[in-house]
Amino acid sequence: MYEKYEVRPLSSKLLKLRGISPRTITEHYKLYEGYVNKVNETREKLQAVDMTKGNATYSEIRALKRGEGFALNGAKLHELYFEQLGGKGGSPSGTLMKAIQTQYGSYDAFLREFRGSGLSGRGWAILAHDWVRNELFVYITDDQQDGHVIQSTPILPMDVYEHAYYIDYGTNRSEYITAFLENLDWSIVNIRYQTSVKRTSPRFRISFS
Ligand SMILES: [Fe+2]
């Protein structure tokens, strides 16, 4: 049996962001609550489904499993998203800054790729740490469920679905990305990075020889 997925409360600091309105945040938070509820609902329904009736074209199991994965990613990505907002923006420091500079040549080069990815994804642009290769990279997903890269920790997920910015910026996603970066708490991203780096170990390196 799964433990019930509990909704995390909305921090009051998220209602005081610069350039991302309380209305956007409260509407966005409702979507997050919906994902959490669907995690619980799909898992409960899976308990009762006939597992011998699986089918890749259509089956109850397929519908529930696809829904479960979508809802789980929706819940988790939004928890990361909300957690990292409420900061002063600026730029990262310490080991994360060093890693970004090593990976991209400069912080500005990283920002160019991150912003460009944000304009190009239909769902999320995510700075991740690959804990097998011990490197940073940015990937985009067009939906919440598919396109995520294995053996990697999302350390900075940027929601670029229209619901994240349309109320405040209409179609001007670029201005939203600026506001998003201005409200980032890089210390949280740094903690995620350091936690992921601890997972890096030669034992994860696969040898075919
Ligand atoms: Fe969202």
Coordinates of N, CA and C and ligand atoms in Angstrom, one line a residue:
M1 N 0.8 -1.2 0.0 CA 0.0 0.0 0.0 C 0.9 1.3 0.0
Y2 N 0.5 2.2 -0.8 CA 1.2 3.5 -0.8 C 0.7 4.4 0.3
E3 N 1.7 5.1 0.9 CA 1.3 6.2 1.8 C 0.6 7.3 1.0
K4 N -0.4 7.9 1.7 CA -1.1 8.9 1.0 C -0.2 10.1 0.6
Y5 N -0.3 10.6 -0.6 CA 0.5 11.8 -1.0 C -0.2 13.0 -0.4
E6 N 0.6 13.7 0.4 CA 0.0 14.9 1.1 C 0.4 16.2 0.3
V7 N -0.6 17.1 0.2 CA -0.3 18.4 -0.4 C 0.5 19.2 0.5
R8 N 1.6 19.8 0.0 CA 2.4 20.7 0.8 C 1.7 22.1 0.8
P9 N 1.7 22.8 2.0 CA 1.1 24.1 2.0 C 1.8 25.2 1.2
L10 N 1.1 26.1 0.8 CA 1.6 27.2 0.0 C 2.3 28.2 0.9
S11 N 3.5 28.5 0.7 CA 4.3 29.5 1.5 C 3.8 30.9 1.2
S12 N 3.6 31.7 2.3 CA 3.1 33.1 2.1 C 4.1 33.9 1.3
K13 N 5.4 33.5 1.3 CA 6.4 34.3 0.5 C 6.1 34.2 -1.0
L14 N 5.4 33.2 -1.4 CA 5.1 33.1 -2.8 C 4.1 34.1 -3.3
L15 N 3.4 34.7 -2.3 CA 2.4 35.7 -2.7 C 3.0 37.1 -2.7
K16 N 4.3 37.1 -2.6 CA 5.0 38.5 -2.6 C 6.1 38.5 -3.6
L17 N 6.0 37.8 -4.6 CA 7.1 37.7 -5.6 C 7.0 39.0 -6.5
R18 N 8.2 39.3 -7.1 CA 8.2 40.4 -8.0 C 8.0 40.0 -9.4
G19 N 6.9 40.5 -10.0 CA 6.6 40.1 -11.4 C 5.9 38.9 -11.6
I20 N 5.6 38.1 -10.6 CA 4.7 36.9 -10.7 C 3.6 37.1 -9.7
S21 N 2.4 37.4 -10.1 CA 1.3 37.9 -9.3 C 0.8 36.8 -8.3
P22 N 0.2 37.2 -7.2 CA -0.5 36.3 -6.3 C -1.5 35.4 -7.0
R23 N -2.2 36.1 -8.0 CA -3.3 35.4 -8.7 C -2.7 34.2 -9.5
T24 N -1.5 34.5 -10.2 CA -0.9 33.4 -11.0 C -0.5 32.3 -10.0
I25 N 0.1 32.6 -8.9 CA 0.6 31.6 -7.9 C -0.6 30.8 -7.4
T26 N -1.7 31.5 -7.0 CA -2.8 30.7 -6.4 C -3.5 29.8 -7.4
E27 N -3.6 30.3 -8.6 CA -4.1 29.4 -9.7 C -3.2 28.3 -10.0
H28 N -1.9 28.6 -10.0 CA -0.9 27.5 -10.3 C -0.9 26.5 -9.1
Y29 N -1.1 27.0 -7.9 CA -1.1 26.1 -6.8 C -2.3 25.1 -6.8
K30 N -3.4 25.6 -7.4 CA -4.6 24.7 -7.5 C -4.3 23.6 -8.5
L31 N -3.5 23.9 -9.5 CA -3.1 22.8 -10.4 C -2.3 21.7 -9.7
Y32 N -1.4 22.2 -8.9 CA -0.5 21.3 -8.1 C -1.4 20.4 -7.2
E33 N -2.3 21.0 -6.5 CA -3.2 20.3 -5.6 C -3.9 19.2 -6.4
G34 N -4.3 19.5 -7.7 CA -5.0 18.6 -8.5 C -4.1 17.4 -8.8
Y35 N -2.8 17.6 -9.1 CA -1.9 16.5 -9.4 C -1.8 15.6 -8.2
V36 N -1.6 16.2 -7.0 CA -1.5 15.4 -5.8 C -2.7 14.5 -5.6
N37 N -3.9 15.1 -5.8 CA -5.1 14.3 -5.7 C -5.2 13.2 -6.7
K38 N -4.7 13.5 -7.9 CA -4.8 12.4 -8.9 C -3.8 11.3 -8.6
V39 N -2.7 11.6 -8.0 CA -1.7 10.5 -7.6 C -2.5 9.6 -6.7
N40 N -3.1 10.1 -5.7 CA -3.9 9.3 -4.7 C -5.0 8.5 -5.4
E41 N -5.7 9.2 -6.3 CA -6.9 8.6 -6.9 C -6.5 7.4 -7.8
T42 N -5.4 7.7 -8.7 CA -5.0 6.6 -9.6 C -4.5 5.4 -8.8
R43 N -3.8 5.7 -7.8 CA -3.2 4.6 -7.0 C -4.3 3.8 -6.3
E44 N -5.3 4.4 -5.8 CA -6.4 3.7 -5.2 C -7.1 2.9 -6.2
K45 N -7.3 3.4 -7.4 CA -8.0 2.6 -8.4 C -7.2 1.5 -8.9
L46 N -5.9 1.6 -8.9 CA -5.0 0.5 -9.4 C -5.1 -0.7 -8.4
Q47 N -5.5 -0.4 -7.2 CA -5.7 -1.6 -6.2 C -6.8 -2.5 -6.7
A48 N -7.8 -1.9 -7.3 CA -9.0 -2.7 -7.7 C -9.0 -3.2 -9.1
V49 N -8.0 -2.8 -9.9 CA -8.1 -3.2 -11.3 C -7.6 -4.6 -11.6
D50 N -8.1 -5.2 -12.6 CA -7.7 -6.6 -12.9 C -6.4 -6.6 -13.7
M51 N -5.3 -7.0 -13.1 CA -4.0 -6.8 -13.7 C -3.8 -7.8 -14.8
T52 N -4.7 -8.8 -15.0 CA -4.5 -9.7 -16.1 C -5.1 -9.1 -17.4
K53 N -5.7 -7.9 -17.3 CA -6.3 -7.3 -18.5 C -5.5 -6.2 -19.1
G54 N -4.2 -6.2 -19.0 CA -3.3 -5.2 -19.5 C -3.4 -5.2 -21.1
N55 N -3.3 -4.0 -21.7 CA -3.3 -3.9 -23.1 C -2.7 -2.6 -23.5
A56 N -1.8 -2.6 -24.5 CA -1.0 -1.4 -24.8 C -1.8 -0.4 -25.7
T57 N -2.9 -0.9 -26.3 CA -3.7 0.0 -27.1 C -4.7 0.8 -26.2
Y58 N -5.4 0.0 -25.4 CA -6.2 0.6 -24.3 C -6.5 -0.5 -23.3
S59 N -6.3 -0.1 -22.1 CA -6.7 -0.9 -20.9 C -6.8 0.0 -19.7
E60 N -7.6 -0.4 -18.8 CA -7.7 0.4 -17.6 C -6.4 0.6 -16.9
I61 N -5.5 -0.5 -16.9 CA -4.2 -0.4 -16.3 C -3.4 0.7 -17.0
R62 N -3.4 0.6 -18.3 CA -2.7 1.6 -19.1 C -3.1 3.0 -18.8
A63 N -4.4 3.3 -18.8 CA -4.9 4.6 -18.5 C -4.5 5.1 -17.1
L64 N -4.6 4.2 -16.1 CA -4.3 4.5 -14.8 C -2.8 4.8 -14.6
K65 N -2.0 3.9 -15.2 CA -0.5 4.0 -15.1 C 0.0 5.3 -15.8
R66 N -0.5 5.6 -17.0 CA -0.1 6.9 -17.6 C -0.5 8.0 -16.7
G67 N -1.7 8.0 -16.2 CA -2.2 9.1 -15.3 C -1.4 9.2 -14.1
E68 N -1.0 8.0 -13.5 CA -0.2 8.0 -12.3 C 1.1 8.7 -12.5
G69 N 1.8 8.4 -13.6 CA 3.1 8.9 -13.9 C 3.0 10.4 -14.2
F70 N 2.0 10.8 -14.9 CA 1.8 12.3 -15.2 C 1.5 13.0 -13.9
A71 N 0.7 12.5 -13.1 CA 0.3 13.2 -11.8 C 1.5 13.3 -10.9
L72 N 2.3 12.2 -10.8 CA 3.5 12.2 -9.9 C 4.5 13.2 -10.3
N73 N 4.8 13.2 -11.6 CA 5.7 14.3 -12.1 C 5.2 15.7 -11.9
G74 N 3.9 15.8 -12.1 CA 3.2 17.1 -11.9 C 3.4 17.6 -10.5
A75 N 3.1 16.6 -9.5 CA 3.2 17.0 -8.1 C 4.7 17.3 -7.7
K76 N 5.6 16.5 -8.1 CA 7.0 16.6 -7.7 C 7.6 17.9 -8.3
L77 N 7.4 18.0 -9.6 CA 8.0 19.2 -10.3 C 7.5 20.5 -9.7
H78 N 6.2 20.5 -9.4 CA 5.7 21.8 -8.8 C 6.2 22.0 -7.4
E79 N 6.4 21.0 -6.7 CA 7.0 21.1 -5.3 C 8.4 21.8 -5.4
L80 N 9.2 21.3 -6.4 CA 10.5 21.9 -6.6 C 10.4 23.3 -7.1
Y81 N 9.4 23.5 -8.0 CA 9.2 24.9 -8.6 C 8.9 25.9 -7.5
F82 N 7.9 25.6 -6.7 CA 7.4 26.5 -5.6 C 8.5 26.7 -4.6
E83 N 9.2 25.6 -4.2 CA 10.2 25.7 -3.2 C 11.3 26.6 -3.5
Q84 N 11.7 26.7 -4.8 CA 12.9 27.5 -5.2 C 12.6 29.0 -5.4
L85 N 11.3 29.4 -5.3 CA 10.9 30.8 -5.6 C 10.8 31.5 -4.2
G86 N 10.9 32.8 -4.3 CA 10.9 33.6 -3.0 C 12.3 34.1 -2.6
G87 N 13.2 34.0 -3.5 CA 14.6 34.4 -3.2 C 14.9 35.7 -3.9
K88 N 16.1 36.1 -3.9 CA 16.5 37.4 -4.4 C 17.1 37.4 -5.8
G89 N 17.0 36.3 -6.5 CA 17.6 36.2 -7.8 C 19.1 36.2 -7.8
G90 N 19.7 37.1 -8.6 CA 21.1 37.2 -8.7 C 21.7 36.0 -9.4
S91 N 22.8 35.5 -8.9 CA 23.5 34.3 -9.5 C 23.9 33.3 -8.4
P92 N 24.1 32.1 -8.8 CA 24.5 31.1 -7.8 C 25.9 31.4 -7.3
S93 N 26.2 30.7 -6.2 CA 27.6 30.8 -5.7 C 28.2 29.5 -5.4
G94 N 29.4 29.5 -4.8 CA 30.0 28.2 -4.4 C 30.2 27.2 -5.4
T95 N 30.0 25.9 -5.0 CA 30.3 24.8 -5.9 C 29.4 24.8 -7.2
L96 N 28.2 25.2 -7.0 CA 27.2 25.2 -8.1 C 27.7 26.2 -9.2
M97 N 28.1 27.4 -8.8 CA 28.6 28.4 -9.7 C 29.9 27.8 -10.5
K98 N 30.7 27.2 -9.7 CA 31.9 26.6 -10.3 C 31.6 25.6 -11.3
A99 N 30.6 24.7 -11.0 CA 30.2 23.6 -11.9 C 29.6 24.2 -13.1
I100 N 28.8 25.3 -13.0 CA 28.2 25.9 -14.2 C 29.3 26.5 -15.1
Q101 N 30.2 27.2 -14.5 CA 31.3 27.8 -15.3 C 32.1 26.7 -16.0
T102 N 32.4 25.6 -15.3 CA 33.2 24.5 -15.9 C 32.4 23.9 -17.1
Q103 N 31.1 23.7 -16.8 CA 30.3 23.1 -17.9 C 30.0 23.9 -19.1
Y104 N 29.7 25.2 -18.8 CA 29.2 26.1 -19.9 C 30.3 27.1 -20.3
G105 N 31.4 27.2 -19.6 CA 32.4 28.2 -20.0 C 32.2 29.5 -19.2
S106 N 30.9 29.9 -19.0 CA 30.6 31.1 -18.2 C 29.2 31.0 -17.7
Y107 N 28.8 31.8 -16.7 CA 27.5 31.8 -16.2 C 26.5 32.4 -17.3
D108 N 27.0 33.4 -18.0 CA 26.2 34.0 -19.1 C 25.9 33.0 -20.2
A109 N 26.8 32.1 -20.5 CA 26.6 31.1 -21.5 C 25.5 30.1 -21.1
F110 N 25.6 29.8 -19.8 CA 24.5 28.9 -19.2 C 23.2 29.6 -19.3
L111 N 23.1 30.9 -18.9 CA 21.8 31.6 -18.9 C 21.3 31.6 -20.3
R112 N 22.1 31.8 -21.3 CA 21.6 31.9 -22.7 C 21.0 30.6 -23.1
E113 N 21.6 29.4 -22.7 CA 21.0 28.1 -23.0 C 19.8 27.9 -22.2
F114 N 19.8 28.3 -20.9 CA 18.6 28.0 -20.1 C 17.4 28.8 -20.6
R115 N 17.7 30.1 -20.9 CA 16.6 31.0 -21.4 C 16.1 30.5 -22.7
G116 N 17.0 30.1 -23.6 CA 16.6 29.6 -24.9 C 15.8 28.3 -24.8
S117 N 16.2 27.5 -23.9 CA 15.5 26.2 -23.6 C 14.1 26.5 -23.1
G118 N 14.0 27.5 -22.2 CA 12.7 27.9 -21.7 C 11.8 28.4 -22.8
L119 N 12.3 29.1 -23.8 CA 11.4 29.5 -24.9 C 11.1 28.4 -25.8
S120 N 11.8 27.3 -25.7 CA 11.6 26.2 -26.7 C 10.9 25.0 -26.1
G121 N 10.7 24.9 -24.8 CA 10.0 23.7 -24.3 C 8.5 24.0 -24.3
R122 N 7.7 23.0 -24.3 CA 6.2 23.2 -24.2 C 5.7 22.9 -22.8
G123 N 6.6 22.5 -22.0 CA 6.2 22.2 -20.6 C 7.2 22.6 -19.6
W124 N 8.4 22.1 -19.7 CA 9.4 22.5 -18.7 C 10.8 22.7 -19.3
A125 N 11.6 23.5 -18.8 CA 13.0 23.6 -19.1 C 13.7 23.3 -17.7
I126 N 14.6 22.3 -17.7 CA 15.1 21.8 -16.5 C 16.7 21.8 -16.5
L127 N 17.2 22.4 -15.5 CA 18.7 22.2 -15.3 C 18.8 21.0 -14.4
A128 N 19.6 20.0 -14.9 CA 19.7 18.8 -14.1 C 21.1 18.4 -13.9
H129 N 21.3 17.6 -12.9 CA 22.7 17.1 -12.6 C 22.6 15.6 -12.9
D130 N 23.5 15.1 -13.9 CA 23.6 13.7 -14.2 C 24.6 13.1 -13.2
W131 N 24.1 12.3 -12.3 CA 24.9 11.8 -11.3 C 25.7 10.5 -11.7
V132 N 25.6 10.1 -12.9 CA 26.5 9.0 -13.4 C 27.7 9.7 -14.1
R133 N 27.4 10.7 -14.9 CA 28.5 11.4 -15.6 C 29.0 12.6 -14.8
N134 N 28.4 12.9 -13.7 CA 28.7 14.1 -12.9 C 28.8 15.3 -13.8
E135 N 27.8 15.7 -14.4 CA 27.8 16.9 -15.2 C 26.4 17.5 -15.2
L136 N 26.4 18.8 -15.4 CA 25.1 19.6 -15.5 C 24.6 19.6 -17.0
F137 N 23.3 19.6 -17.2 CA 22.8 19.8 -18.5 C 21.4 20.3 -18.4
V138 N 20.9 20.9 -19.5 CA 19.6 21.5 -19.5 C 18.8 20.6 -20.5
Y139 N 17.6 20.2 -20.1 CA 16.7 19.5 -21.1 C 15.3 20.1 -21.0
I140 N 14.6 19.9 -22.1 CA 13.2 20.4 -22.1 C 12.2 19.2 -22.2
T141 N 11.0 19.4 -21.7 CA 10.0 18.4 -21.9 C 8.8 19.1 -22.5
D142 N 8.1 18.3 -23.3 CA 6.8 18.9 -23.9 C 5.6 18.5 -23.1
D143 N 5.8 17.5 -22.2 CA 4.7 17.2 -21.3 C 5.3 16.7 -20.1
Q144 N 4.4 16.6 -19.0 CA 5.0 16.4 -17.7 C 5.5 14.9 -17.6
Q145 N 5.0 14.1 -18.4 CA 5.3 12.7 -18.2 C 6.5 12.2 -19.0
D146 N 6.6 12.6 -20.2 CA 7.7 12.0 -21.1 C 8.8 13.0 -21.3
G147 N 10.0 12.5 -21.6 CA 11.1 13.3 -22.0 C 12.1 13.6 -20.8
H148 N 11.8 13.0 -19.6 CA 12.7 13.2 -18.5 C 13.9 12.2 -18.7
V149 N 15.0 12.7 -18.2 CA 16.3 11.9 -18.5 C 16.6 11.1 -17.2
I150 N 16.9 9.9 -17.4 CA 17.1 9.0 -16.3 C 18.5 9.3 -15.6
Q151 N 18.7 8.8 -14.4 CA 19.9 8.9 -13.6 C 20.4 10.4 -13.5
S152 N 19.4 11.3 -13.4 CA 19.7 12.7 -13.3 C 18.7 13.3 -12.3
T153 N 19.2 14.3 -11.6 CA 18.4 15.0 -10.6 C 18.0 16.4 -11.2
P154 N 16.7 16.7 -11.3 CA 16.3 18.0 -11.7 C 16.6 19.0 -10.5
I155 N 17.5 19.9 -10.8 CA 17.9 20.8 -9.7 C 17.3 22.2 -9.9
L156 N 16.9 22.5 -11.1 CA 16.2 23.8 -11.3 C 15.2 23.7 -12.4
P157 N 14.0 23.3 -12.1 CA 12.9 23.1 -13.1 C 12.1 24.4 -13.3
M158 N 12.1 24.9 -14.5 CA 11.3 26.1 -14.8 C 10.1 25.7 -15.6
D159 N 8.9 26.0 -15.0 CA 7.6 25.7 -15.6 C 7.4 26.7 -16.8
V160 N 7.3 26.2 -18.0 CA 7.0 27.1 -19.1 C 5.7 26.9 -19.8
Y161 N 4.8 26.1 -19.1 CA 3.4 26.0 -19.5 C 2.8 27.4 -19.5
E162 N 1.9 27.6 -20.3 CA 1.2 29.0 -20.3 C 0.6 29.3 -19.0
H163 N 0.2 28.4 -18.2 CA -0.5 28.7 -17.0 C 0.5 29.4 -16.0
A164 N 1.8 29.2 -16.2 CA 2.8 29.8 -15.3 C 2.9 31.3 -15.5
Y165 N 2.5 31.8 -16.7 CA 2.8 33.2 -16.9 C 1.7 34.0 -17.7
Y166 N 0.7 33.3 -18.2 CA -0.2 33.9 -19.2 C -1.0 35.1 -18.5
I167 N -1.4 34.9 -17.2 CA -2.2 36.0 -16.5 C -1.3 37.2 -16.5
D168 N 0.0 37.1 -16.2 CA 0.8 38.3 -16.0 C 1.5 38.8 -17.3
Y169 N 1.8 37.9 -18.2 CA 2.5 38.3 -19.4 C 1.9 38.0 -20.7
G170 N 0.7 37.4 -20.8 CA 0.2 37.0 -22.1 C 1.1 36.1 -22.8
T171 N 1.4 36.4 -24.0 CA 2.3 35.5 -24.8 C 3.8 35.8 -24.6
N172 N 4.1 36.8 -23.8 CA 5.5 37.2 -23.6 C 6.3 36.3 -22.6
R173 N 6.6 35.2 -23.0 CA 7.2 34.2 -22.1 C 8.6 34.7 -21.7
S174 N 9.3 35.4 -22.5 CA 10.6 35.9 -22.2 C 10.6 36.7 -20.9
E175 N 9.6 37.6 -20.8 CA 9.5 38.5 -19.6 C 9.3 37.6 -18.4
Y176 N 8.5 36.6 -18.5 CA 8.2 35.7 -17.4 C 9.5 35.0 -17.0
I177 N 10.3 34.6 -17.9 CA 11.6 33.9 -17.6 C 12.5 34.9 -16.8
T178 N 12.5 36.1 -17.2 CA 13.2 37.1 -16.4 C 12.7 37.2 -15.0
A179 N 11.4 37.3 -14.9 CA 10.8 37.4 -13.5 C 11.1 36.1 -12.7
F180 N 11.0 35.0 -13.3 CA 11.3 33.7 -12.7 C 12.7 33.8 -12.1
L181 N 13.7 34.2 -12.9 CA 15.1 34.2 -12.5 C 15.3 35.2 -11.4
E182 N 14.5 36.3 -11.4 CA 14.7 37.4 -10.4 C 14.1 37.0 -9.0
N183 N 13.3 35.9 -9.0 CA 12.8 35.5 -7.7 C 13.4 34.1 -7.2
L184 N 14.4 33.7 -7.9 CA 15.0 32.4 -7.6 C 15.8 32.5 -6.3
D185 N 15.7 31.4 -5.5 CA 16.5 31.3 -4.3 C 17.6 30.2 -4.7
W186 N 18.8 30.8 -5.1 CA 19.9 29.9 -5.6 C 20.4 29.0 -4.5
S187 N 20.2 29.4 -3.2 CA 20.8 28.5 -2.2 C 20.1 27.2 -2.2
I188 N 18.8 27.2 -2.5 CA 18.0 25.9 -2.6 C 18.5 25.1 -3.8
V189 N 18.8 25.7 -4.9 CA 19.3 25.0 -6.1 C 20.7 24.4 -5.8
N190 N 21.4 25.2 -5.0 CA 22.8 24.7 -4.6 C 22.7 23.5 -3.7
I191 N 21.8 23.5 -2.8 CA 21.6 22.3 -1.9 C 21.2 21.1 -2.8
R192 N 20.3 21.3 -3.7 CA 19.9 20.1 -4.6 C 21.1 19.6 -5.3
Y193 N 21.9 20.5 -5.8 CA 23.1 20.2 -6.6 C 24.1 19.3 -5.7
Q194 N 24.3 19.8 -4.5 CA 25.3 19.2 -3.7 C 24.8 17.8 -3.2
T195 N 23.5 17.7 -3.0 CA 22.9 16.4 -2.7 C 23.0 15.4 -3.8
S196 N 22.8 15.9 -5.0 CA 23.0 15.0 -6.2 C 24.4 14.6 -6.5
V197 N 25.3 15.5 -6.2 CA 26.7 15.2 -6.5 C 27.2 14.0 -5.5
K198 N 26.6 14.0 -4.3 CA 26.9 12.9 -3.4 C 26.5 11.5 -3.9
R199 N 25.6 11.5 -4.9 CA 25.2 10.2 -5.5 C 26.2 9.8 -6.5
T200 N 27.0 10.7 -7.0 CA 28.0 10.4 -8.1 C 29.1 9.4 -7.5
S201 N 29.2 8.3 -8.2 CA 30.2 7.3 -7.7 C 30.7 6.5 -8.8
P202 N 31.9 6.1 -8.8 CA 32.4 5.2 -9.9 C 31.6 3.9 -10.1
R203 N 30.9 3.5 -9.0 CA 30.2 2.3 -9.1 C 29.0 2.4 -10.1
F204 N 28.6 3.6 -10.4 CA 27.5 3.7 -11.3 C 28.0 3.7 -12.8
R205 N 29.3 3.8 -13.0 CA 29.9 3.8 -14.3 C 29.8 2.3 -14.9
I206 N 29.1 2.3 -16.0 CA 28.9 0.9 -16.6 C 30.0 0.6 -17.5
S207 N 30.6 -0.6 -17.3 CA 31.7 -1.0 -18.2 C 31.2 -2.2 -19.1
F208 N 31.5 -2.1 -20.3 CA 31.0 -3.2 -21.2 C 32.2 -4.1 -21.5
S209 N 33.4 -3.8 -20.9 CA 34.5 -4.6 -21.3 C 34.6 -5.9 -20.5
Ligands
FE1 FE 2.7 24.3 -13.7

